[in-house]
Amino acid sequence: MKQVQWSDVYISASAASLAQPESVADAVRQGRCDAQEAELQDYARISVAAEGQTPADMAVAAGRHAMERSGRSDGVELLMHASVGFQGIDHWSPAAYIQNRTIGGRAAAFEVKQASNGALVALNLAAAHVTSGAPSSAVLITTGDAYPLPVFDRYRSDQGTVRADGGAAMLVTRSQGVARLLSTALVGDATHEEIHRAGEQWRTTPGEAGWPVDLRARKEGYLRTDAQPGHAVSQTLIGGNKEALQTALADANTSLDDIEVLVLPNLGRQATDRMFRLTEQGIDFSRTCWDWGRNVGHIGAGDQLAALTHLFETRRVRIGDRIALCGLGSGFTFGCAVLEITAEPDWSPTACLP
């Protein structure tokens, strides 16, 4: 039998930092969210940060919690921070800020900018780093994103998803942990990268075209061109997700039937079913983290790490279970990681930040 792709890479610990829940039904009543779209996507609540809760600080909170859970106080060689949007200050290094407030020391710190697929890209890089390093090698991955007005309208700037605020973290190590990394897969397809910039002119400063960002209008403008029918874009998304999942499963010597939980991005119900073909494959939403995700929203690059944390905190996974973390980012990139649970930690449920 072929060897799994990664043989000695583990998730030592993970954590999430979520903000206060906001009712989507309340947002509909207040006219901030379209009622028909709310019904289709079926979100119940989303995590919304209070004034002063920055993406970087949410990443710090998650990173500290993950380090506490790991029992490791030093020796982390690298910090990778994945994010989608604005991190609180122009022209600075959020990765260095997070490193200074989590692991300190002499670790290198850098950002991974692969949109909502950032955490899975970082996990692939972290696996390569610890594999090539000493037995004590360790990498801390953090994420943090927030979508407040006026820059982004979390309910209307995009479609198929409601953007939420939160951070997440994961410590990747050698030899032991709560889960063993069996495989990772990354797929890129830039055929339709224009969909996220269609109709826009190049600018010299952020916000020159006005706020909030209108991704919905860009997509609709792109899809109105005869050369780029919506079917072609859908097939790219569906095909990329499928290829990443199938590649990771094959490299892990695992079938889809062997996967206990399929962790997907916190997209709306209709968008999730369409992009990952759950109904078509006979996969019930109960095999995903949808019931949790519809009460959190899409927290940028951190959905998969936060969902993994939720699985451990709620004792939903047991030793020997295999799970798949799936993601996609604008551009487009697609990712998947297959894990095998190796421990059942006694972690308390994630609480909202004060």
mmCIF file of C-alpha atoms in Angstrom:
data_model
loop_
_atom_site.group_PDB
_atom_site.id
_atom_site.type_symbol
_atom_site.label_atom_id
_atom_site.label_comp_id
_atom_site.label_asym_id
_atom_site.label_seq_id
_atom_site.Cartn_x
_atom_site.Cartn_y
_atom_site.Cartn_z
ATOM 1 C CA MET A 1 0.000 0.000 0.000
ATOM 2 C CA LYS A 2 1.251 3.462 -0.863
ATOM 3 C CA GLN A 3 2.481 5.629 2.027
ATOM 4 C CA VAL A 4 0.441 8.615 3.123
ATOM 5 C CA GLN A 5 1.789 11.967 2.002
ATOM 6 C CA TRP A 6 2.737 13.239 5.472
ATOM 7 C CA SER A 7 3.975 10.613 7.921
ATOM 8 C CA ASP A 8 5.027 12.518 11.028
ATOM 9 C CA VAL A 9 3.116 15.807 11.091
ATOM 10 C CA TYR A 10 0.576 16.536 13.812
ATOM 11 C CA ILE A 11 -1.865 19.160 14.954
ATOM 12 C CA SER A 12 -0.786 19.746 18.522
ATOM 13 C CA ALA A 13 -3.688 22.066 19.379
ATOM 14 C CA SER A 14 -6.192 24.490 17.876
ATOM 15 C CA ALA A 15 -8.361 27.328 19.129
ATOM 16 C CA ALA A 16 -10.872 29.929 17.997
ATOM 17 C CA SER A 17 -11.816 33.424 19.138
ATOM 18 C CA LEU A 18 -15.340 34.440 18.204
ATOM 19 C CA ALA A 19 -17.207 37.669 18.833
ATOM 20 C CA GLN A 20 -20.783 38.298 19.988
ATOM 21 C CA PRO A 21 -23.545 36.540 18.017
ATOM 22 C CA GLU A 22 -25.899 38.664 15.934
ATOM 23 C CA SER A 23 -29.279 37.344 14.834
ATOM 24 C CA VAL A 24 -29.707 37.220 11.059
ATOM 25 C CA ALA A 25 -33.487 37.401 11.544
ATOM 26 C CA ASP A 26 -32.984 40.717 13.333
ATOM 27 C CA ALA A 27 -30.846 41.960 10.439
ATOM 28 C CA VAL A 28 -33.675 41.044 8.038
ATOM 29 C CA ARG A 29 -36.254 42.896 10.153
ATOM 30 C CA GLN A 30 -33.989 45.942 10.246
ATOM 31 C CA GLY A 31 -33.630 45.913 6.453
ATOM 32 C CA ARG A 32 -29.898 45.160 6.536
ATOM 33 C CA CYS A 33 -30.248 41.696 4.987
ATOM 34 C CA ASP A 34 -32.418 40.569 2.065
ATOM 35 C CA ALA A 35 -35.193 38.262 3.312
ATOM 36 C CA GLN A 36 -35.183 35.958 0.284
ATOM 37 C CA GLU A 37 -31.424 35.471 0.371
ATOM 38 C CA ALA A 38 -31.538 34.889 4.124
ATOM 39 C CA GLU A 39 -34.048 32.093 3.566
ATOM 40 C CA LEU A 40 -31.943 30.482 0.828
ATOM 41 C CA GLN A 41 -28.667 30.584 2.729
ATOM 42 C CA ASP A 42 -30.220 29.760 6.117
ATOM 43 C CA TYR A 43 -27.780 31.449 8.483
ATOM 44 C CA ALA A 44 -29.134 31.788 12.016
ATOM 45 C CA ARG A 45 -26.510 33.956 13.746
ATOM 46 C CA ILE A 46 -23.132 35.416 12.885
ATOM 47 C CA SER A 47 -20.128 36.488 14.924
ATOM 48 C CA VAL A 48 -19.824 40.291 14.998
ATOM 49 C CA ALA A 49 -16.926 42.036 16.708
ATOM 50 C CA ALA A 50 -17.482 44.986 18.976
ATOM 51 C CA GLU A 51 -15.768 48.288 18.306
ATOM 52 C CA GLY A 52 -12.093 47.911 19.117
ATOM 53 C CA GLN A 53 -11.932 44.155 18.475
ATOM 54 C CA THR A 54 -9.408 44.022 15.659
ATOM 55 C CA PRO A 55 -8.685 41.012 13.411
ATOM 56 C CA ALA A 56 -5.097 40.885 14.669
ATOM 57 C CA ASP A 57 -6.201 40.844 18.305
ATOM 58 C CA MET A 58 -8.676 38.042 17.600
ATOM 59 C CA ALA A 59 -5.788 36.120 16.047
ATOM 60 C CA VAL A 60 -3.675 36.798 19.128
ATOM 61 C CA ALA A 61 -6.419 35.487 21.423
ATOM 62 C CA ALA A 62 -6.731 32.293 19.385
ATOM 63 C CA GLY A 63 -2.959 31.870 19.128
ATOM 64 C CA ARG A 64 -2.458 32.205 22.869
ATOM 65 C CA HIS A 65 -5.234 29.723 23.554
ATOM 66 C CA ALA A 66 -3.795 27.193 21.117
ATOM 67 C CA MET A 67 -0.371 27.505 22.724
ATOM 68 C CA GLU A 68 -1.878 27.012 26.195
ATOM 69 C CA ARG A 69 -3.703 23.911 25.013
ATOM 70 C CA SER A 70 -0.551 22.485 23.469
ATOM 71 C CA GLY A 71 1.393 22.804 26.711
ATOM 72 C CA ARG A 72 4.270 24.264 24.737
ATOM 73 C CA SER A 73 5.782 27.529 25.909
ATOM 74 C CA ASP A 74 8.647 28.041 23.469
ATOM 75 C CA GLY A 75 10.537 26.609 20.532
ATOM 76 C CA VAL A 76 8.092 27.631 17.816
ATOM 77 C CA GLU A 77 10.180 28.506 14.786
ATOM 78 C CA LEU A 78 7.642 30.088 12.492
ATOM 79 C CA LEU A 79 4.339 31.978 12.632
ATOM 80 C CA MET A 80 2.089 32.257 9.577
ATOM 81 C CA HIS A 81 -0.899 34.585 9.678
ATOM 82 C CA ALA A 82 -3.619 34.073 7.062
ATOM 83 C CA SER A 83 -6.187 36.776 6.437
ATOM 84 C CA VAL A 84 -8.504 38.160 3.771
ATOM 85 C CA GLY A 85 -9.123 41.821 4.548
ATOM 86 C CA PHE A 86 -7.924 44.924 6.356
ATOM 87 C CA GLN A 87 -6.062 44.143 9.584
ATOM 88 C CA GLY A 88 -6.526 47.434 11.429
ATOM 89 C CA ILE A 89 -3.639 49.637 10.257
ATOM 90 C CA ASP A 90 -2.237 50.473 6.835
ATOM 91 C CA HIS A 91 1.354 49.502 6.008
ATOM 92 C CA TRP A 92 2.331 47.408 9.012
ATOM 93 C CA SER A 93 3.013 43.754 9.813
ATOM 94 C CA PRO A 94 0.129 42.010 11.594
ATOM 95 C CA ALA A 95 2.152 38.775 11.581
ATOM 96 C CA ALA A 96 4.935 40.415 13.613
ATOM 97 C CA TYR A 97 2.358 41.910 15.992
ATOM 98 C CA ILE A 98 0.791 38.483 16.534
ATOM 99 C CA GLN A 99 4.178 36.802 16.929
ATOM 100 C CA ASN A 100 5.232 39.322 19.563
ATOM 101 C CA ARG A 101 2.042 38.692 21.581
ATOM 102 C CA THR A 102 1.870 34.910 21.268
ATOM 103 C CA ILE A 103 5.147 33.009 20.916
ATOM 104 C CA GLY A 104 7.725 35.808 21.119
ATOM 105 C CA GLY A 105 11.335 34.726 20.735
ATOM 106 C CA ARG A 106 13.166 34.677 17.422
ATOM 107 C CA ALA A 107 10.524 33.016 15.273
ATOM 108 C CA ALA A 108 10.062 34.337 11.766
ATOM 109 C CA ALA A 109 6.591 35.722 11.064
ATOM 110 C CA PHE A 110 4.899 36.280 7.722
ATOM 111 C CA GLU A 111 1.485 36.579 6.096
ATOM 112 C CA VAL A 112 -0.305 34.159 3.789
ATOM 113 C CA LYS A 113 -2.678 35.998 1.441
ATOM 114 C CA GLN A 114 -4.749 33.349 -0.293
ATOM 115 C CA ALA A 115 -8.162 34.744 0.646
ATOM 116 C CA SER A 116 -10.488 32.229 2.302
ATOM 117 C CA ASN A 117 -8.143 29.350 1.446
ATOM 118 C CA GLY A 118 -5.323 30.909 3.456
ATOM 119 C CA ALA A 119 -5.333 28.549 6.421
ATOM 120 C CA LEU A 120 -5.101 25.432 4.256
ATOM 121 C CA VAL A 121 -2.273 26.966 2.226
ATOM 122 C CA ALA A 122 -0.501 27.774 5.504
ATOM 123 C CA LEU A 123 -1.047 24.216 6.749
ATOM 124 C CA ASN A 124 0.590 22.821 3.613
ATOM 125 C CA LEU A 125 3.583 25.136 4.098
ATOM 126 C CA ALA A 126 3.775 24.312 7.805
ATOM 127 C CA ALA A 127 3.805 20.581 7.088
ATOM 128 C CA ALA A 128 6.734 21.002 4.710
ATOM 129 C CA HIS A 129 8.588 23.141 7.253
ATOM 130 C CA VAL A 130 8.319 20.750 10.194
ATOM 131 C CA THR A 131 9.049 17.731 7.983
ATOM 132 C CA SER A 132 12.341 19.245 6.853
ATOM 133 C CA GLY A 133 13.245 20.469 10.345
ATOM 134 C CA ALA A 134 14.312 18.961 13.647
ATOM 135 C CA PRO A 135 12.002 16.640 15.637
ATOM 136 C CA SER A 136 11.118 19.638 17.806
ATOM 137 C CA SER A 137 10.013 21.811 14.857
ATOM 138 C CA ALA A 138 6.739 23.693 15.308
ATOM 139 C CA VAL A 139 4.721 26.268 13.370
ATOM 140 C CA LEU A 140 1.889 28.419 14.698
ATOM 141 C CA ILE A 141 -0.822 29.295 12.167
ATOM 142 C CA THR A 142 -3.253 32.104 12.982
ATOM 143 C CA THR A 143 -6.156 33.736 11.169
ATOM 144 C CA GLY A 144 -8.154 36.879 11.831
ATOM 145 C CA ASP A 145 -10.732 38.800 9.830
ATOM 146 C CA ALA A 146 -13.524 41.312 10.367
ATOM 147 C CA TYR A 147 -16.019 42.936 7.991
ATOM 148 C CA PRO A 148 -17.434 46.164 9.443
ATOM 149 C CA LEU A 149 -18.971 49.045 7.572
ATOM 150 C CA PRO A 150 -18.175 51.297 5.813
ATOM 151 C CA VAL A 151 -15.564 49.155 4.020
ATOM 152 C CA PHE A 152 -17.626 45.975 3.743
ATOM 153 C CA ASP A 153 -21.337 45.293 4.048
ATOM 154 C CA ARG A 154 -21.345 41.802 5.524
ATOM 155 C CA TYR A 155 -24.894 41.098 4.306
ATOM 156 C CA ARG A 156 -24.839 42.733 0.865
ATOM 157 C CA SER A 157 -21.274 43.096 -0.467
ATOM 158 C CA ASP A 158 -21.172 39.465 -1.571
ATOM 159 C CA GLN A 159 -23.666 36.740 -2.344
ATOM 160 C CA GLY A 160 -24.040 33.187 -1.082
ATOM 161 C CA THR A 161 -22.251 34.002 2.152
ATOM 162 C CA VAL A 162 -22.513 36.284 5.164
ATOM 163 C CA ARG A 163 -19.135 37.568 6.335
ATOM 164 C CA ALA A 164 -18.443 37.344 10.057
ATOM 165 C CA ASP A 165 -15.676 38.331 12.469
ATOM 166 C CA GLY A 166 -13.326 35.974 14.258
ATOM 167 C CA GLY A 167 -9.907 34.439 14.649
ATOM 168 C CA ALA A 168 -8.502 30.924 14.796
ATOM 169 C CA ALA A 169 -5.183 29.192 15.375
ATOM 170 C CA MET A 170 -3.425 25.846 15.036
ATOM 171 C CA LEU A 171 -0.044 24.595 16.225
ATOM 172 C CA VAL A 172 1.630 22.176 13.793
ATOM 173 C CA THR A 173 4.353 19.919 15.230
ATOM 174 C CA ARG A 174 6.181 16.608 14.844
ATOM 175 C CA SER A 175 5.668 13.300 16.636
ATOM 176 C CA GLN A 176 2.458 13.804 18.600
ATOM 177 C CA GLY A 177 -0.747 15.818 18.879
ATOM 178 C CA VAL A 178 -4.532 15.623 18.824
ATOM 179 C CA ALA A 179 -4.630 14.820 15.097
ATOM 180 C CA ARG A 180 -2.202 13.422 12.526
ATOM 181 C CA LEU A 181 -1.972 15.139 9.156
ATOM 182 C CA LEU A 182 -2.245 12.501 6.439
ATOM 183 C CA SER A 183 -2.351 14.637 3.311
ATOM 184 C CA THR A 184 -2.845 18.092 1.844
ATOM 185 C CA ALA A 185 -3.783 19.145 -1.675
ATOM 186 C CA LEU A 186 -3.774 22.542 -3.338
ATOM 187 C CA VAL A 187 -5.276 23.276 -6.755
ATOM 188 C CA GLY A 188 -5.193 26.549 -8.684
ATOM 189 C CA ASP A 189 -7.354 27.690 -11.587
ATOM 190 C CA ALA A 190 -7.113 31.360 -12.573
ATOM 191 C CA THR A 191 -9.360 31.095 -15.624
ATOM 192 C CA HIS A 192 -12.012 33.288 -14.018
ATOM 193 C CA GLU A 193 -9.908 35.468 -11.711
ATOM 194 C CA GLU A 194 -11.498 38.526 -13.329
ATOM 195 C CA ILE A 195 -14.813 37.767 -11.629
ATOM 196 C CA HIS A 196 -13.652 39.579 -8.475
ATOM 197 C CA ARG A 197 -12.463 42.711 -10.304
ATOM 198 C CA ALA A 198 -14.788 42.970 -13.331
ATOM 199 C CA GLY A 199 -15.832 46.537 -14.108
ATOM 200 C CA GLU A 200 -13.200 48.034 -11.793
ATOM 201 C CA GLN A 201 -10.466 50.426 -12.882
ATOM 202 C CA TRP A 202 -6.991 50.312 -11.379
ATOM 203 C CA ARG A 203 -6.770 52.724 -8.429
ATOM 204 C CA THR A 204 -3.936 54.464 -6.639
ATOM 205 C CA THR A 205 -5.426 54.362 -3.123
ATOM 206 C CA PRO A 206 -7.732 51.994 -1.235
ATOM 207 C CA GLY A 207 -11.367 53.065 -1.288
ATOM 208 C CA GLU A 208 -10.919 55.443 -4.206
ATOM 209 C CA ALA A 209 -13.930 53.856 -5.906
ATOM 210 C CA GLY A 210 -16.020 54.319 -2.770
ATOM 211 C CA TRP A 211 -17.207 52.050 0.027
ATOM 212 C CA PRO A 212 -18.539 49.511 0.712
ATOM 213 C CA VAL A 213 -16.863 46.962 -1.555
ATOM 214 C CA ASP A 214 -19.406 45.575 -4.029
ATOM 215 C CA LEU A 215 -18.278 42.070 -5.006
ATOM 216 C CA ARG A 216 -21.827 41.265 -6.041
ATOM 217 C CA ALA A 217 -21.814 43.913 -8.796
ATOM 218 C CA ARG A 218 -18.415 42.763 -10.060
ATOM 219 C CA LYS A 219 -19.593 39.151 -10.321
ATOM 220 C CA GLU A 220 -22.853 40.097 -11.995
ATOM 221 C CA GLY A 221 -20.996 42.267 -14.506
ATOM 222 C CA TYR A 222 -18.587 39.460 -15.326
ATOM 223 C CA LEU A 223 -21.381 36.924 -15.768
ATOM 224 C CA ARG A 224 -23.287 39.259 -18.118
ATOM 225 C CA THR A 225 -20.569 38.913 -20.760
ATOM 226 C CA ASP A 226 -21.373 36.339 -23.420
ATOM 227 C CA ALA A 227 -17.854 34.947 -23.269
ATOM 228 C CA GLN A 228 -18.116 33.936 -19.615
ATOM 229 C CA PRO A 229 -21.404 32.152 -18.902
ATOM 230 C CA GLY A 230 -22.286 31.356 -15.323
ATOM 231 C CA HIS A 231 -22.155 27.643 -16.059
ATOM 232 C CA ALA A 232 -18.443 27.858 -16.909
ATOM 233 C CA VAL A 233 -17.646 29.597 -13.617
ATOM 234 C CA SER A 234 -19.723 27.086 -11.646
ATOM 235 C CA GLN A 235 -17.919 24.180 -13.297
ATOM 236 C CA THR A 236 -14.559 25.720 -12.395
ATOM 237 C CA LEU A 237 -15.567 26.007 -8.756
ATOM 238 C CA ILE A 238 -17.125 22.564 -8.574
ATOM 239 C CA GLY A 239 -14.224 20.970 -10.443
ATOM 240 C CA GLY A 240 -11.551 22.632 -8.306
ATOM 241 C CA ASN A 241 -13.228 21.611 -5.050
ATOM 242 C CA LYS A 242 -13.649 18.050 -6.328
ATOM 243 C CA GLU A 243 -10.053 17.757 -7.527
ATOM 244 C CA ALA A 244 -8.592 19.026 -4.241
ATOM 245 C CA LEU A 245 -10.753 16.653 -2.189
ATOM 246 C CA GLN A 246 -10.110 13.609 -4.372
ATOM 247 C CA THR A 247 -6.371 14.263 -4.503
ATOM 248 C CA ALA A 248 -6.108 14.606 -0.719
ATOM 249 C CA LEU A 249 -8.227 11.492 -0.145
ATOM 250 C CA ALA A 250 -6.089 9.449 -2.542
ATOM 251 C CA ASP A 251 -2.854 10.645 -0.919
ATOM 252 C CA ALA A 252 -4.275 9.691 2.483
ATOM 253 C CA ASN A 253 -5.358 6.208 1.295
ATOM 254 C CA THR A 254 -8.872 7.189 2.298
ATOM 255 C CA SER A 255 -12.264 7.107 0.596
ATOM 256 C CA LEU A 256 -15.009 9.664 1.044
ATOM 257 C CA ASP A 257 -17.044 7.008 2.866
ATOM 258 C CA ASP A 258 -14.253 6.816 5.462
ATOM 259 C CA ILE A 259 -14.540 10.520 6.291
ATOM 260 C CA GLU A 260 -16.430 11.069 9.532
ATOM 261 C CA VAL A 261 -16.814 14.841 9.099
ATOM 262 C CA LEU A 262 -16.433 16.941 5.979
ATOM 263 C CA VAL A 263 -15.399 20.409 7.154
ATOM 264 C CA LEU A 264 -16.445 22.989 4.561
ATOM 265 C CA PRO A 265 -16.247 26.799 4.442
ATOM 266 C CA ASN A 266 -19.052 28.556 6.304
ATOM 267 C CA LEU A 267 -20.909 29.510 3.145
ATOM 268 C CA GLY A 268 -24.702 29.671 2.966
ATOM 269 C CA ARG A 269 -26.646 26.424 2.704
ATOM 270 C CA GLN A 270 -27.504 26.818 -0.991
ATOM 271 C CA ALA A 271 -23.974 27.958 -1.898
ATOM 272 C CA THR A 272 -22.427 25.060 0.023
ATOM 273 C CA ASP A 273 -24.626 22.474 -1.668
ATOM 274 C CA ARG A 274 -23.975 23.976 -5.098
ATOM 275 C CA MET A 275 -20.192 24.235 -4.820
ATOM 276 C CA PHE A 276 -19.552 20.923 -3.067
ATOM 277 C CA ARG A 277 -22.399 18.892 -4.633
ATOM 278 C CA LEU A 278 -23.507 17.415 -1.301
ATOM 279 C CA THR A 279 -27.038 16.427 -2.342
ATOM 280 C CA GLU A 280 -25.794 15.012 -5.635
ATOM 281 C CA GLN A 281 -23.305 12.778 -3.783
ATOM 282 C CA GLY A 282 -25.810 11.734 -1.140
ATOM 283 C CA ILE A 283 -23.920 13.559 1.614
ATOM 284 C CA ASP A 284 -26.205 14.832 4.342
ATOM 285 C CA PHE A 285 -25.446 18.178 5.946
ATOM 286 C CA SER A 286 -25.172 16.300 9.254
ATOM 287 C CA ARG A 287 -21.801 14.958 8.028
ATOM 288 C CA THR A 288 -20.509 18.525 7.855
ATOM 289 C CA CYS A 289 -20.138 21.323 10.410
ATOM 290 C CA TRP A 290 -23.068 23.221 8.924
ATOM 291 C CA ASP A 291 -25.101 23.404 12.149
ATOM 292 C CA TRP A 292 -22.159 25.155 13.770
ATOM 293 C CA GLY A 293 -21.219 27.267 10.746
ATOM 294 C CA ARG A 294 -24.716 28.713 10.312
ATOM 295 C CA ASN A 295 -24.345 30.159 13.809
ATOM 296 C CA VAL A 296 -20.914 31.673 13.160
ATOM 297 C CA GLY A 297 -20.777 32.887 9.548
ATOM 298 C CA HIS A 298 -17.807 33.016 7.207
ATOM 299 C CA ILE A 299 -14.827 34.268 9.241
ATOM 300 C CA GLY A 300 -12.510 34.701 6.269
ATOM 301 C CA ALA A 301 -9.472 32.418 6.359
ATOM 302 C CA GLY A 302 -10.372 30.805 9.677
ATOM 303 C CA ASP A 303 -13.460 28.651 9.033
ATOM 304 C CA GLN A 304 -11.632 25.313 8.906
ATOM 305 C CA LEU A 305 -9.440 25.862 11.978
ATOM 306 C CA ALA A 306 -12.371 27.127 14.031
ATOM 307 C CA ALA A 307 -14.542 24.209 12.896
ATOM 308 C CA LEU A 308 -11.839 21.698 13.830
ATOM 309 C CA THR A 309 -11.689 23.322 17.254
ATOM 310 C CA HIS A 310 -15.467 22.985 17.552
ATOM 311 C CA LEU A 311 -15.280 19.261 16.725
ATOM 312 C CA PHE A 312 -12.843 18.688 19.580
ATOM 313 C CA GLU A 313 -14.662 20.929 22.047
ATOM 314 C CA THR A 314 -17.996 19.181 21.479
ATOM 315 C CA ARG A 315 -16.449 15.666 21.545
ATOM 316 C CA ARG A 316 -17.884 15.003 18.114
ATOM 317 C CA VAL A 317 -14.778 13.184 16.869
ATOM 318 C CA ARG A 318 -13.101 10.115 18.376
ATOM 319 C CA ILE A 319 -9.671 8.538 18.120
ATOM 320 C CA GLY A 320 -9.320 6.921 14.718
ATOM 321 C CA ASP A 321 -11.866 9.155 12.963
ATOM 322 C CA ARG A 322 -10.763 10.767 9.728
ATOM 323 C CA ILE A 323 -11.923 14.225 8.734
ATOM 324 C CA ALA A 324 -11.370 16.395 5.665
ATOM 325 C CA LEU A 325 -10.872 20.162 5.798
ATOM 326 C CA CYS A 326 -11.909 21.799 2.514
ATOM 327 C CA GLY A 327 -11.489 25.385 1.359
ATOM 328 C CA LEU A 328 -11.496 27.717 -1.611
ATOM 329 C CA GLY A 329 -10.210 31.213 -2.154
ATOM 330 C CA SER A 330 -10.875 33.878 -4.739
ATOM 331 C CA GLY A 331 -8.688 33.737 -7.780
ATOM 332 C CA PHE A 332 -9.299 30.711 -7.541
ATOM 333 C CA THR A 333 -7.418 28.310 -5.259
ATOM 334 C CA PHE A 334 -8.822 25.136 -3.751
ATOM 335 C CA GLY A 335 -7.486 23.180 -0.804
ATOM 336 C CA CYS A 336 -8.064 20.053 1.233
ATOM 337 C CA ALA A 337 -6.366 18.399 4.205
ATOM 338 C CA VAL A 338 -7.145 14.945 5.600
ATOM 339 C CA LEU A 339 -6.580 14.373 9.311
ATOM 340 C CA GLU A 340 -6.799 11.330 11.577
ATOM 341 C CA ILE A 341 -7.862 11.991 15.167
ATOM 342 C CA THR A 342 -5.269 10.727 17.645
ATOM 343 C CA ALA A 343 -6.533 12.130 20.954
ATOM 344 C CA GLU A 344 -9.711 13.364 22.632
ATOM 345 C CA PRO A 345 -8.643 16.489 24.514
ATOM 346 C CA ASP A 346 -10.707 17.876 27.365
ATOM 347 C CA TRP A 347 -11.200 21.349 25.917
ATOM 348 C CA SER A 348 -13.886 23.739 27.112
ATOM 349 C CA PRO A 349 -16.138 25.302 24.443
ATOM 350 C CA THR A 350 -14.904 28.515 22.847
ATOM 351 C CA ALA A 351 -16.390 31.569 24.507
ATOM 352 C CA CYS A 352 -17.005 34.931 22.876
ATOM 353 C CA LEU A 353 -14.369 37.556 23.493
ATOM 354 C CA PRO A 354 -15.258 40.046 26.248
#
